[in-house]
mmCIF file of C-alpha atoms in Angstrom:
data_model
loop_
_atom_site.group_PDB
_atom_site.id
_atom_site.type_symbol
_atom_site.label_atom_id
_atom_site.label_comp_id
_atom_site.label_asym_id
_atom_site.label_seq_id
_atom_site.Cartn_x
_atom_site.Cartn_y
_atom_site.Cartn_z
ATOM 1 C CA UNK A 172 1.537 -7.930 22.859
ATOM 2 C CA UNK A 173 -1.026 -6.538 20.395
ATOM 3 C CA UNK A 174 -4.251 -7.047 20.037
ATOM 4 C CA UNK A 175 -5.331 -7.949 16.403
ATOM 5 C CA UNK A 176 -9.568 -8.402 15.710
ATOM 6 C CA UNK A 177 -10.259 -10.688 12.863
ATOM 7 C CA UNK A 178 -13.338 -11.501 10.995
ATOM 8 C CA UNK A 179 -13.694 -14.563 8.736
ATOM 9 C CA UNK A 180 -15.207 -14.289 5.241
ATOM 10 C CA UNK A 181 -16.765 -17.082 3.195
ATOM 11 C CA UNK A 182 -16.432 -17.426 -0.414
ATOM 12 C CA UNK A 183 -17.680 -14.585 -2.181
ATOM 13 C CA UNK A 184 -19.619 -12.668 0.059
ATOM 14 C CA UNK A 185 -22.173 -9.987 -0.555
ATOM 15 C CA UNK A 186 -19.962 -6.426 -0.014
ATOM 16 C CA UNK A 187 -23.309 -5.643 2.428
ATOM 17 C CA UNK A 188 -21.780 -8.270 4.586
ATOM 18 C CA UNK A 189 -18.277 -7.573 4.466
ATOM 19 C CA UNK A 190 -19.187 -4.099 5.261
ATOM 20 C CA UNK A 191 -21.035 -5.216 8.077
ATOM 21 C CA UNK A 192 -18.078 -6.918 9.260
ATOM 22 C CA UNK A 193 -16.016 -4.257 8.807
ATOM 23 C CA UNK A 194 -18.237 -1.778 11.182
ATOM 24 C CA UNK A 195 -18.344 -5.107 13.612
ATOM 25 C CA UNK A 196 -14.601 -5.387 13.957
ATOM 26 C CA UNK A 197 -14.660 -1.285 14.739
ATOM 27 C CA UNK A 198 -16.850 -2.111 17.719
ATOM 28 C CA UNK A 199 -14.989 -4.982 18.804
ATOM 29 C CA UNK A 200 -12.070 -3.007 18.740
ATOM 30 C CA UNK A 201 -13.210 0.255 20.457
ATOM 31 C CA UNK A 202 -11.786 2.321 17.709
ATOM 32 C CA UNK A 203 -14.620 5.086 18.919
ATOM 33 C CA UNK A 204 -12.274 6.736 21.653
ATOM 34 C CA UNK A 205 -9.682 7.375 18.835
ATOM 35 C CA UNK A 206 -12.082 10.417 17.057
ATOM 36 C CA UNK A 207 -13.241 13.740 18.723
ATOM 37 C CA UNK A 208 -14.965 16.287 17.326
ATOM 38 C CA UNK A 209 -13.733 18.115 14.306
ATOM 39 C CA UNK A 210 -10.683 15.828 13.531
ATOM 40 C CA UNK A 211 -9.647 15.805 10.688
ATOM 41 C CA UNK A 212 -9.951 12.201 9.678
ATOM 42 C CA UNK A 213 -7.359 10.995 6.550
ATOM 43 C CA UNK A 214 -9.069 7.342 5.258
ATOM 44 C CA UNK A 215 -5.785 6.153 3.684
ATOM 45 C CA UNK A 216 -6.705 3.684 0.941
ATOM 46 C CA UNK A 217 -5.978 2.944 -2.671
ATOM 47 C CA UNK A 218 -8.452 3.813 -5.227
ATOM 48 C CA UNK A 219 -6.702 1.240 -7.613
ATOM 49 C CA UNK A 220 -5.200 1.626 -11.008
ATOM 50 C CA UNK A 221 -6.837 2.102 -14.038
ATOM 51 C CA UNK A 222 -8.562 -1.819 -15.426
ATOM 52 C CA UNK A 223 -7.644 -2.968 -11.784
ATOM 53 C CA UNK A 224 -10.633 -4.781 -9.682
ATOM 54 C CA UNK A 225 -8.421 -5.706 -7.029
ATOM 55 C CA UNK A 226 -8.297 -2.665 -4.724
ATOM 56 C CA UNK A 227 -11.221 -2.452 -1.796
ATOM 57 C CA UNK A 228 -14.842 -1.695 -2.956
ATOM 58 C CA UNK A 229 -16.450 1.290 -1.848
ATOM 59 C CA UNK A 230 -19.149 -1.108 -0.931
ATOM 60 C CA UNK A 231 -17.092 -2.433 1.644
ATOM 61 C CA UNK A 232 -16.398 1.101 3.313
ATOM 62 C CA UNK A 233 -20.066 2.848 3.634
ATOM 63 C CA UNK A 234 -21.547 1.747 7.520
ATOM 64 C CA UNK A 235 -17.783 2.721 8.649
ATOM 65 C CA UNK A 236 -17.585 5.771 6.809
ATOM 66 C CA UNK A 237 -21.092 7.319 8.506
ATOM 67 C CA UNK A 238 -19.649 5.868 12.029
ATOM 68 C CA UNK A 239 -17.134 7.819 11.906
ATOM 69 C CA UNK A 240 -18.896 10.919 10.640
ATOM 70 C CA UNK A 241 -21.262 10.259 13.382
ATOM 71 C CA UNK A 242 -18.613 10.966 15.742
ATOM 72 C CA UNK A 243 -18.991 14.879 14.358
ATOM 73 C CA UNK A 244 -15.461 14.306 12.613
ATOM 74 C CA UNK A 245 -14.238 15.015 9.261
ATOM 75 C CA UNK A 246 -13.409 12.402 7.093
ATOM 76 C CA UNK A 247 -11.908 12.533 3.351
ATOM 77 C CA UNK A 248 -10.553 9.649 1.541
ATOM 78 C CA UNK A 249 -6.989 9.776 0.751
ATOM 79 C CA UNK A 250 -3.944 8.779 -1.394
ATOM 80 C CA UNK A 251 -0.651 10.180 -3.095
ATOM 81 C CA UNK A 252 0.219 10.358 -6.256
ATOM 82 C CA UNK A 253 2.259 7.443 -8.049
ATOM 83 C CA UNK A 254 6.192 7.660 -9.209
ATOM 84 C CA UNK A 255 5.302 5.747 -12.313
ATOM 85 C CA UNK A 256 2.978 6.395 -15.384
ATOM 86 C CA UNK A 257 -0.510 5.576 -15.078
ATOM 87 C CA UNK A 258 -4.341 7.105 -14.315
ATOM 88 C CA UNK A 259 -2.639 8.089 -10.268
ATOM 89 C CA UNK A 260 0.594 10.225 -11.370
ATOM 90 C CA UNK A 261 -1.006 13.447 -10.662
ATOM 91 C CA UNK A 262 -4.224 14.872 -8.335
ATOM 92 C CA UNK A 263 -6.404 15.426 -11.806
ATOM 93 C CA UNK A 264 -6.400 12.314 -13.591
ATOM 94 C CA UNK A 265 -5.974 10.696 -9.776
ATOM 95 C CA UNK A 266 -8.939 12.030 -8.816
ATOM 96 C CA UNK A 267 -11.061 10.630 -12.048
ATOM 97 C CA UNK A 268 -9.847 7.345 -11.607
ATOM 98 C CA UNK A 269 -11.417 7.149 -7.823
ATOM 99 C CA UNK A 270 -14.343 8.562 -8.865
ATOM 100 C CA UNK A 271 -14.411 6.020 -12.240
ATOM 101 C CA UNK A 272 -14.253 2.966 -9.189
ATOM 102 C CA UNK A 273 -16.697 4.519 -7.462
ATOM 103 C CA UNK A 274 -14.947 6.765 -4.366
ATOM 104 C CA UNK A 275 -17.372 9.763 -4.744
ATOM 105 C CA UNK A 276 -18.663 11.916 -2.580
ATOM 106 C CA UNK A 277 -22.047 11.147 -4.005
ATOM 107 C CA UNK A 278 -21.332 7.336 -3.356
ATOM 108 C CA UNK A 279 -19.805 7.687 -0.517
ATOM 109 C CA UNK A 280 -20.922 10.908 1.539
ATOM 110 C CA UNK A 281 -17.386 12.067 1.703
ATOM 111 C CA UNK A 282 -14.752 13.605 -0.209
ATOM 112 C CA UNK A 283 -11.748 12.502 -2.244
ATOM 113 C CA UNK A 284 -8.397 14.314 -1.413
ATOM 114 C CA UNK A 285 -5.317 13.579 -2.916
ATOM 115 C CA UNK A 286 -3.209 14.627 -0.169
ATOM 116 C CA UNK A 287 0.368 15.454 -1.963
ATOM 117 C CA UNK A 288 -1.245 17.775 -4.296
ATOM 118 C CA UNK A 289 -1.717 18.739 -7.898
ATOM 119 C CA UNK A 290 1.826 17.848 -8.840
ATOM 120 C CA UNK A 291 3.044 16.232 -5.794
ATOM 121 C CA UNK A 292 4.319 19.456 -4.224
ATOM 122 C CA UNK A 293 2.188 19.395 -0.871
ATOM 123 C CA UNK A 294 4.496 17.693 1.383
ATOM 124 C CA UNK A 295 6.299 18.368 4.797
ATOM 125 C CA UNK A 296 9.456 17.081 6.238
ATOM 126 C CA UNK A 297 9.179 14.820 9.367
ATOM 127 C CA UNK A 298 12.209 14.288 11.912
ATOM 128 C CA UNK A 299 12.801 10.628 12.724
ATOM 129 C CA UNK A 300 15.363 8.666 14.220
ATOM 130 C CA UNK A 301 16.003 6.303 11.351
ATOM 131 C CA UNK A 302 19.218 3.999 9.815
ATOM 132 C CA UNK A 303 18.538 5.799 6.166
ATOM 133 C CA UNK A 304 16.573 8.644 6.793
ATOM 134 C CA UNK A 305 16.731 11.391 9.977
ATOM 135 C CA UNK A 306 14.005 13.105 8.452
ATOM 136 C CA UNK A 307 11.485 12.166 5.451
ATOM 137 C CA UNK A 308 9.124 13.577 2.656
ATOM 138 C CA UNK A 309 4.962 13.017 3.928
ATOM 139 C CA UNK A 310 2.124 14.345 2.427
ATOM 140 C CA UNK A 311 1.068 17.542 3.959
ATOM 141 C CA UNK A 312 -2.976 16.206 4.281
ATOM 142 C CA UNK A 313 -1.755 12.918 5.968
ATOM 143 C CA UNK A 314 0.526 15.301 8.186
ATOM 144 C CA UNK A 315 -1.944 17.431 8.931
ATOM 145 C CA UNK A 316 -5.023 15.026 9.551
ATOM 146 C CA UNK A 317 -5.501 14.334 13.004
ATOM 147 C CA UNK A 318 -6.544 10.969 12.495
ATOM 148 C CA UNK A 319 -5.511 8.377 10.353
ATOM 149 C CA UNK A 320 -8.153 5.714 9.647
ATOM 150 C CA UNK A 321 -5.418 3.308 7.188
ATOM 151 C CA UNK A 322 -7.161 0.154 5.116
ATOM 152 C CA UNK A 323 -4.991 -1.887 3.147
ATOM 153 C CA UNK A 324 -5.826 -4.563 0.736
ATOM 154 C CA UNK A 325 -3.227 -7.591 1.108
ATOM 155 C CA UNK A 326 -1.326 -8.454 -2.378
ATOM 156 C CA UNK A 327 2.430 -9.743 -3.092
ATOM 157 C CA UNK A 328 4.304 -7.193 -4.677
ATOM 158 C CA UNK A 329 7.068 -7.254 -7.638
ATOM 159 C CA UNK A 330 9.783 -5.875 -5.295
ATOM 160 C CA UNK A 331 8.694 -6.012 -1.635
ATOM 161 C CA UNK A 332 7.203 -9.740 -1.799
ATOM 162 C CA UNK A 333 3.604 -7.904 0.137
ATOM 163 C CA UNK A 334 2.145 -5.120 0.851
ATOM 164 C CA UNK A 335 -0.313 -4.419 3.419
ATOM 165 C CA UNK A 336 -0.480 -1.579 6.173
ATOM 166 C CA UNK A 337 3.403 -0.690 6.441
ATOM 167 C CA UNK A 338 3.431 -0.233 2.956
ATOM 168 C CA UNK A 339 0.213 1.712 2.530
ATOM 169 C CA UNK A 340 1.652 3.868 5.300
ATOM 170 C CA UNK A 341 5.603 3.803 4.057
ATOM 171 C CA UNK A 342 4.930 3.894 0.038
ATOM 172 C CA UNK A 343 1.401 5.184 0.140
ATOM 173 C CA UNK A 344 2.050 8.834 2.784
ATOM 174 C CA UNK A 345 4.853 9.553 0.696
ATOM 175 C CA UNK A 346 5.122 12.196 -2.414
ATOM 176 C CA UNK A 347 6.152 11.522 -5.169
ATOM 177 C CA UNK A 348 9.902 12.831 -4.300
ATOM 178 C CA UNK A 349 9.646 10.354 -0.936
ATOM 179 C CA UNK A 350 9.014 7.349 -3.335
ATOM 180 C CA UNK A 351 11.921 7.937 -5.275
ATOM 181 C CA UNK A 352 14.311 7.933 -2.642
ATOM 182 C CA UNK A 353 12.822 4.574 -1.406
ATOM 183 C CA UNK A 354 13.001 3.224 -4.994
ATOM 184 C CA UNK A 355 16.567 4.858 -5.026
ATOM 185 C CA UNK A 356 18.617 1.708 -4.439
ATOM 186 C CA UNK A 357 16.658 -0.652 -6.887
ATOM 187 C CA UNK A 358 18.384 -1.374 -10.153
ATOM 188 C CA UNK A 359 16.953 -3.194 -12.772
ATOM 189 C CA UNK A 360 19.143 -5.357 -15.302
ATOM 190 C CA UNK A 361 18.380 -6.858 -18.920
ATOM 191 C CA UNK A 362 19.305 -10.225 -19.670
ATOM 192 C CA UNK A 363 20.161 -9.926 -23.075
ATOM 193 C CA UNK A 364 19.316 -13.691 -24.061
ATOM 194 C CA UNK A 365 15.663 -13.451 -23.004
ATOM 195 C CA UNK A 366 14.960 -9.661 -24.387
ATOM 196 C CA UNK A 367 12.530 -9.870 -27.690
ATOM 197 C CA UNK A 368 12.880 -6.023 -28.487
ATOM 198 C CA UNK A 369 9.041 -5.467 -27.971
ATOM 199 C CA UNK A 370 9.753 -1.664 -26.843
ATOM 200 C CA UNK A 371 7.339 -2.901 -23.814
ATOM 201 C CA UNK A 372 9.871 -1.111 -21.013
ATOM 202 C CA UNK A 373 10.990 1.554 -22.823
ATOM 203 C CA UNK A 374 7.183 3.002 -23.436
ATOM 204 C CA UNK A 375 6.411 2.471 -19.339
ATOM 205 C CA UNK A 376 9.689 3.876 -18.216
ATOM 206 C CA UNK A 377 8.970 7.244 -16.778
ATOM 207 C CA UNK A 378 12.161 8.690 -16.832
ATOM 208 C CA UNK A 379 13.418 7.401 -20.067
ATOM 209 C CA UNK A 380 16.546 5.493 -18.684
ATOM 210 C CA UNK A 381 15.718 2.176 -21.596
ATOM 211 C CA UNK A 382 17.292 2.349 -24.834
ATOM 212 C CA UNK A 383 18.420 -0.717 -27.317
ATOM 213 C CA UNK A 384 21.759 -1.415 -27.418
ATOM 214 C CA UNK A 385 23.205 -4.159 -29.721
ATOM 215 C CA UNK A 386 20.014 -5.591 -30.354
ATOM 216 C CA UNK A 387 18.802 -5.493 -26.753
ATOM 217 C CA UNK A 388 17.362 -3.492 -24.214
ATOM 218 C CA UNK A 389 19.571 -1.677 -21.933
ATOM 219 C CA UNK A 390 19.186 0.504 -18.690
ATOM 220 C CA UNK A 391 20.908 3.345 -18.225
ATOM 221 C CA UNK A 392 21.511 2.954 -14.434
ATOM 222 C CA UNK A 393 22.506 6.457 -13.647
ATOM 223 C CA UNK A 394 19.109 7.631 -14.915
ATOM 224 C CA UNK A 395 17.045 4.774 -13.049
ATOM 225 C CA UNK A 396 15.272 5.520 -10.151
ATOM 226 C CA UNK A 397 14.302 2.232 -9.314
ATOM 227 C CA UNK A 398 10.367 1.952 -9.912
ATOM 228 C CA UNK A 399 10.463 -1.406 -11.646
ATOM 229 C CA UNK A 400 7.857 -0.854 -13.903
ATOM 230 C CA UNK A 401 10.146 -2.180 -16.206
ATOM 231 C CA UNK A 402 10.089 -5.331 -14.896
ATOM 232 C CA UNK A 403 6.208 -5.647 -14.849
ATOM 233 C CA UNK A 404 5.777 -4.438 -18.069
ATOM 234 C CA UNK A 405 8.259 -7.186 -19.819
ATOM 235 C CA UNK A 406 6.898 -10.441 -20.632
ATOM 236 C CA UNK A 407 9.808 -12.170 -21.020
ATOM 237 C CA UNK A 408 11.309 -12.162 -17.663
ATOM 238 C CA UNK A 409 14.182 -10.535 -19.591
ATOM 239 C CA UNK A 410 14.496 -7.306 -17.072
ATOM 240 C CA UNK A 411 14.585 -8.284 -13.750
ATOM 241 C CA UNK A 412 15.455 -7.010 -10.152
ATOM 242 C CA UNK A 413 19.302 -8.635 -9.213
ATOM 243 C CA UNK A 414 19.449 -9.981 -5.914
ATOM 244 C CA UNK A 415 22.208 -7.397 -5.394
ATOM 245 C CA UNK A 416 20.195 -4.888 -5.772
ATOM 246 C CA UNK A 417 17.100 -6.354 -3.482
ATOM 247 C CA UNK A 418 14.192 -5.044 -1.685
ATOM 248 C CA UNK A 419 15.660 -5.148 1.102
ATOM 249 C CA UNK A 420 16.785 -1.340 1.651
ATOM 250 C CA UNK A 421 13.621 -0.844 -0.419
ATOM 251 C CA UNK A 422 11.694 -2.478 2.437
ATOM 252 C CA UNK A 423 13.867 -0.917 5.695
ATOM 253 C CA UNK A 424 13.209 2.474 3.993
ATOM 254 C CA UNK A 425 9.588 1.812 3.439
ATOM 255 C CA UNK A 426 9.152 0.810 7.366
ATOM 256 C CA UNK A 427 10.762 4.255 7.700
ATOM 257 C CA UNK A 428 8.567 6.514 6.048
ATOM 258 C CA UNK A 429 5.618 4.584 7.818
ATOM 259 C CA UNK A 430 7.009 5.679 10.917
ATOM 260 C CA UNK A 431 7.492 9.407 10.091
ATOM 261 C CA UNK A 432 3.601 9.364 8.927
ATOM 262 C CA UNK A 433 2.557 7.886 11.895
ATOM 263 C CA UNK A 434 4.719 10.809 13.960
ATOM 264 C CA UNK A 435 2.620 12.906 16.091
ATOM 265 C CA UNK A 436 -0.377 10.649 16.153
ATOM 266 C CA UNK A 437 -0.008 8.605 18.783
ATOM 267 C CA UNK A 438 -3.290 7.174 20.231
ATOM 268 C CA UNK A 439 -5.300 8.544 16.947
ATOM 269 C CA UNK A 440 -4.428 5.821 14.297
ATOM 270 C CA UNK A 441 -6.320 2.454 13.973
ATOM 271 C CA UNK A 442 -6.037 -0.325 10.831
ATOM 272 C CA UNK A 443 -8.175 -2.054 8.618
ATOM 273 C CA UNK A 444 -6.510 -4.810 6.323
ATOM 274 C CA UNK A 445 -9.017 -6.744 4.078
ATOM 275 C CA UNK A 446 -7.747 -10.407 3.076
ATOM 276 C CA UNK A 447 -10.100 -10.040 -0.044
ATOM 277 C CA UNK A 448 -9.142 -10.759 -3.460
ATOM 278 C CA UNK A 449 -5.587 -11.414 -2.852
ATOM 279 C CA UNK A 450 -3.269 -10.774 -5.933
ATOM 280 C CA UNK A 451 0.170 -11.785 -6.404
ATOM 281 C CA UNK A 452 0.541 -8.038 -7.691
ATOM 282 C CA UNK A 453 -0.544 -4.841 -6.018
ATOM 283 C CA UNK A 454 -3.353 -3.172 -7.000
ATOM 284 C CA UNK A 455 -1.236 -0.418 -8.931
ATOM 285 C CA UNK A 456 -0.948 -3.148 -11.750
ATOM 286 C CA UNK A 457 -2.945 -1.993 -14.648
ATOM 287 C CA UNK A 458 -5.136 -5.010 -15.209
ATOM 288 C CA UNK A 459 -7.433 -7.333 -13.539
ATOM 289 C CA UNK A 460 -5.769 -10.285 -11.633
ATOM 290 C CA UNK A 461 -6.920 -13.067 -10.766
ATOM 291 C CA UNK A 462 -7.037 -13.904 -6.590
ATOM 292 C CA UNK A 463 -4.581 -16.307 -5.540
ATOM 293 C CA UNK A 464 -6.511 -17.791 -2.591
ATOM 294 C CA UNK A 465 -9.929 -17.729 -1.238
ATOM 295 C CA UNK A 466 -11.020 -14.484 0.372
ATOM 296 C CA UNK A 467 -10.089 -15.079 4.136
ATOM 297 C CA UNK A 468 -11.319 -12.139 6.004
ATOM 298 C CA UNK A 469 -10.789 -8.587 7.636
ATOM 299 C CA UNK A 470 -8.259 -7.630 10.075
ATOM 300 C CA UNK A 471 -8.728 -4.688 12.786
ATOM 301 C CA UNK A 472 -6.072 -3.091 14.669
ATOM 302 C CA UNK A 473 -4.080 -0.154 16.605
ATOM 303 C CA UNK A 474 -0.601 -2.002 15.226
ATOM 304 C CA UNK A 475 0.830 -2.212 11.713
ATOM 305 C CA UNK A 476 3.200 -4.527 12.617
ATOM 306 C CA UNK A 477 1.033 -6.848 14.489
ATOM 307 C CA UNK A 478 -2.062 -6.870 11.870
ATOM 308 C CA UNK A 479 0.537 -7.316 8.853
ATOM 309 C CA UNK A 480 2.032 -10.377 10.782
ATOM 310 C CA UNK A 481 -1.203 -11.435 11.612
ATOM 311 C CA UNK A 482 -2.441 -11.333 7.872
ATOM 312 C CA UNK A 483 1.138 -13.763 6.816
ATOM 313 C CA UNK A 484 -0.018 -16.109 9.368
ATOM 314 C CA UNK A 485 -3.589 -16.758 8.546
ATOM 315 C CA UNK A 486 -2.840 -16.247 4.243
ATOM 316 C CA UNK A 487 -0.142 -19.389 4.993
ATOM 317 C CA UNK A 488 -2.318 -21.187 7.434
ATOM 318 C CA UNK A 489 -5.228 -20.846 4.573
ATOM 319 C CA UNK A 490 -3.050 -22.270 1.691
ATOM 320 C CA UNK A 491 -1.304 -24.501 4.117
ATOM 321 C CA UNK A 492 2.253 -22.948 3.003
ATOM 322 C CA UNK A 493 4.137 -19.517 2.616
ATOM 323 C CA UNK A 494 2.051 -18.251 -0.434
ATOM 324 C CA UNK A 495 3.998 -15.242 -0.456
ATOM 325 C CA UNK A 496 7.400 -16.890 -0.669
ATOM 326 C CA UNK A 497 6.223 -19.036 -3.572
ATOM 327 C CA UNK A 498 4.901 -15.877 -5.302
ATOM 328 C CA UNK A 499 7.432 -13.913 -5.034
ATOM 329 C CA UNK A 500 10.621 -16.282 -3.790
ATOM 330 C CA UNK A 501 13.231 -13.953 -4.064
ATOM 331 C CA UNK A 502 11.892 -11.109 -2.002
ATOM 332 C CA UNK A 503 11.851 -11.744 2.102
ATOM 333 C CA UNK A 504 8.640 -10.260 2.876
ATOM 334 C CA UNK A 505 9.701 -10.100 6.180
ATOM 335 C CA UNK A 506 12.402 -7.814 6.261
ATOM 336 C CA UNK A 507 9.592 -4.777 6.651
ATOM 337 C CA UNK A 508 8.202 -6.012 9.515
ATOM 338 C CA UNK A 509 11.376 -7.489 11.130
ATOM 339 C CA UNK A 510 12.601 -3.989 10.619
ATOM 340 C CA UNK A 511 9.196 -1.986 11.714
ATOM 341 C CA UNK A 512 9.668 -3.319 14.849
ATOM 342 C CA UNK A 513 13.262 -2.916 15.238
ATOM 343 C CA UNK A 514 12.612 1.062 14.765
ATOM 344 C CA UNK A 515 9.211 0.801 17.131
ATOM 345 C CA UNK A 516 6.279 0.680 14.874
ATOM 346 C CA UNK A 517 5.317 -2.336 16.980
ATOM 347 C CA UNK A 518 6.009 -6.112 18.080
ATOM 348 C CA UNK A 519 5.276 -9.062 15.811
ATOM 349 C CA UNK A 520 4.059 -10.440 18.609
ATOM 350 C CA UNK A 521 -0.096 -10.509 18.451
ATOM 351 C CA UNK A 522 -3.363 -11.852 20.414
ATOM 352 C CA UNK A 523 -5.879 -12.693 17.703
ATOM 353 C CA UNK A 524 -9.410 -11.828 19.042
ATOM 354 C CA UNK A 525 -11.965 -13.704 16.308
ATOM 355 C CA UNK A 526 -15.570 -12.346 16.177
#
């Protein structure tokens, strides 16, 4: 059984205190004996979309960030680029949106590296012993890093119903060319009733698979690869994810690719996931959103199964239901972490330590 640390948080507190929380729960947790000196430490966050507030303050990350320097390591901060359109599709305009929220090495006192690469090209393959995959796509700096420090803000999400460490490992290690084949069996449909002809998804579809067809939207299927950003930018509800075409391979491929990033790093990974701010959309959505719940605290751990689990359990015990489920009721949330354990990225099974 895994051990998972937890930290409560009151109502808007000061981001001194959370990041004095944050350095507590690396104590409690002994995460010292995971760094030696010279590792290369990859900080695997998001640096959130352009107009979103939701992602985790650099505020938050400053007493942890010199512990771990003091260790003689060294640290960068770290994402990949994004499949869809946006301020986080390649390293240049990635790297100016960090630095816009404040992830500067000035700030900070350590650098920004986007770890797939100008374009998305830096990226090795990874054996596993997967249903989908027997080897996937990881960014070469998250390969390469010897440690992987991995904070994850809790949200719901349009097609996986939450994300949280899996999917910052699974979705978030991955190039660009990784993310589309985890997108690749996710079709989005039109109903034709509800579409308005705004032009909303065709101008946010990337690959230019939306036309109008008799007086309605339409989705070339065959051009698709599955990023849904159709379906958050339509106001309607008229494009929408059928529940033939599901998360659910979305979500089993996703566990994958968190496994092939954790590959070779046994013993030199530990996880961070902040219950702050949660959105019913990830922090890739390019707006502000409001939170859906109180903030309910920080989560420490060596498990991504075990910390995500941990996080469902006290976000339903705090609004006294499945929040997620009610967000986002046709996506099983569960199916990652069902599945992350099935392929050994951990048990679901957890000891919550409070501090």
């Amino acid at each position: 059984m895994s051990k998972v640390w937890y930290a409560p948080l009151q109502a808007e507190e000061k981001p001194e205190a959370v990041a004095a929380k944050v350095l507590d729960l690396f104590e409690a947790a002994g995460f010292e004996k995971i760094f030696a000196k010279n590792d290369f430490v990859a900080v695997k966050l998001h640096f959130g979309e352009q107009n979103n507030t939701g992602y985790i303050k650099p505020a938050f990350l400053k007493p942890l960030l010199r512990k771990i320097k003091s260790y003689e390591t060294k640290p960068f901060l770290t994402d990949t680029n994004t499949l869809y359109r946006g301020q986080r599709t390649n390293s240049v305009d990635h790297l100016m949106q960090a630095y816009e929220h404040g992830f500067s090495i000035e700030n900070l006192g350590v650098p920004v590296i986007i770890a797939d690469g100008l374009m998305s090209g830096n990226h090795v393959e990874v054996p596993i012993k997967g249903k989908h995959f027997d080897k996937v796509t990881i960014a070469r700096d998250v390969a390469d890093s010897d440690v992987l420090v991995v904070l994850s803000h809790m949200t719901g999400h349009i097609l996986t119903g939450m994300g949280a460490a899996v999917k910052n490992l699974g979705m978030g290690a991955a190039p660009r060319s990784g993310k589309q084949k985890q997108h690749a069996d996710v079709k989005p449909i039109v109903k034709r009733e509800r579409c308005h002809t705004c032009g909303a998804c065709i101008r946010r579809c990337p690959v230019g698979a939306i036309t109008y067809v008799d007086g309605a939207a339409h989705i070339d299927h065959d051009t698709c690869y599955g990023c849904a950003e159709c379906v958050a930018a339509c106001r309607t509800g008229a494009v929408r994810v059928p529940e033939s075409s599901s998360g659910v391979l979305l979500q089993e491929k996703m566990a994958e690719y968190a496994l092939g990033a954790l590959a070779g790093k046994e013993g030199k990974v530990c996880f961070f996931n902040f219950l702050v701010h949660i959105t019913k959309g990830c922090d890739c959505m390019e707006k502000a959103q409001d939170k859906v719940i109180e903030d309910i605290g920080i989560l420490a751990s060596y498990a991504p199964v075990a910390i995500d689990m941990a996080s469902v359990d006290l976000l339903s015990r705090a609004a006294e239901r499945d929040l997620l489920k009610e967000l986002w009721p046709e996506n099983d949330y569960l199916v990652q972490l069902r599945y992350a354990e099935k392929i050994g990225l951990g048990s679901l099974e957890y000891e919550l330590l409070e501090i």
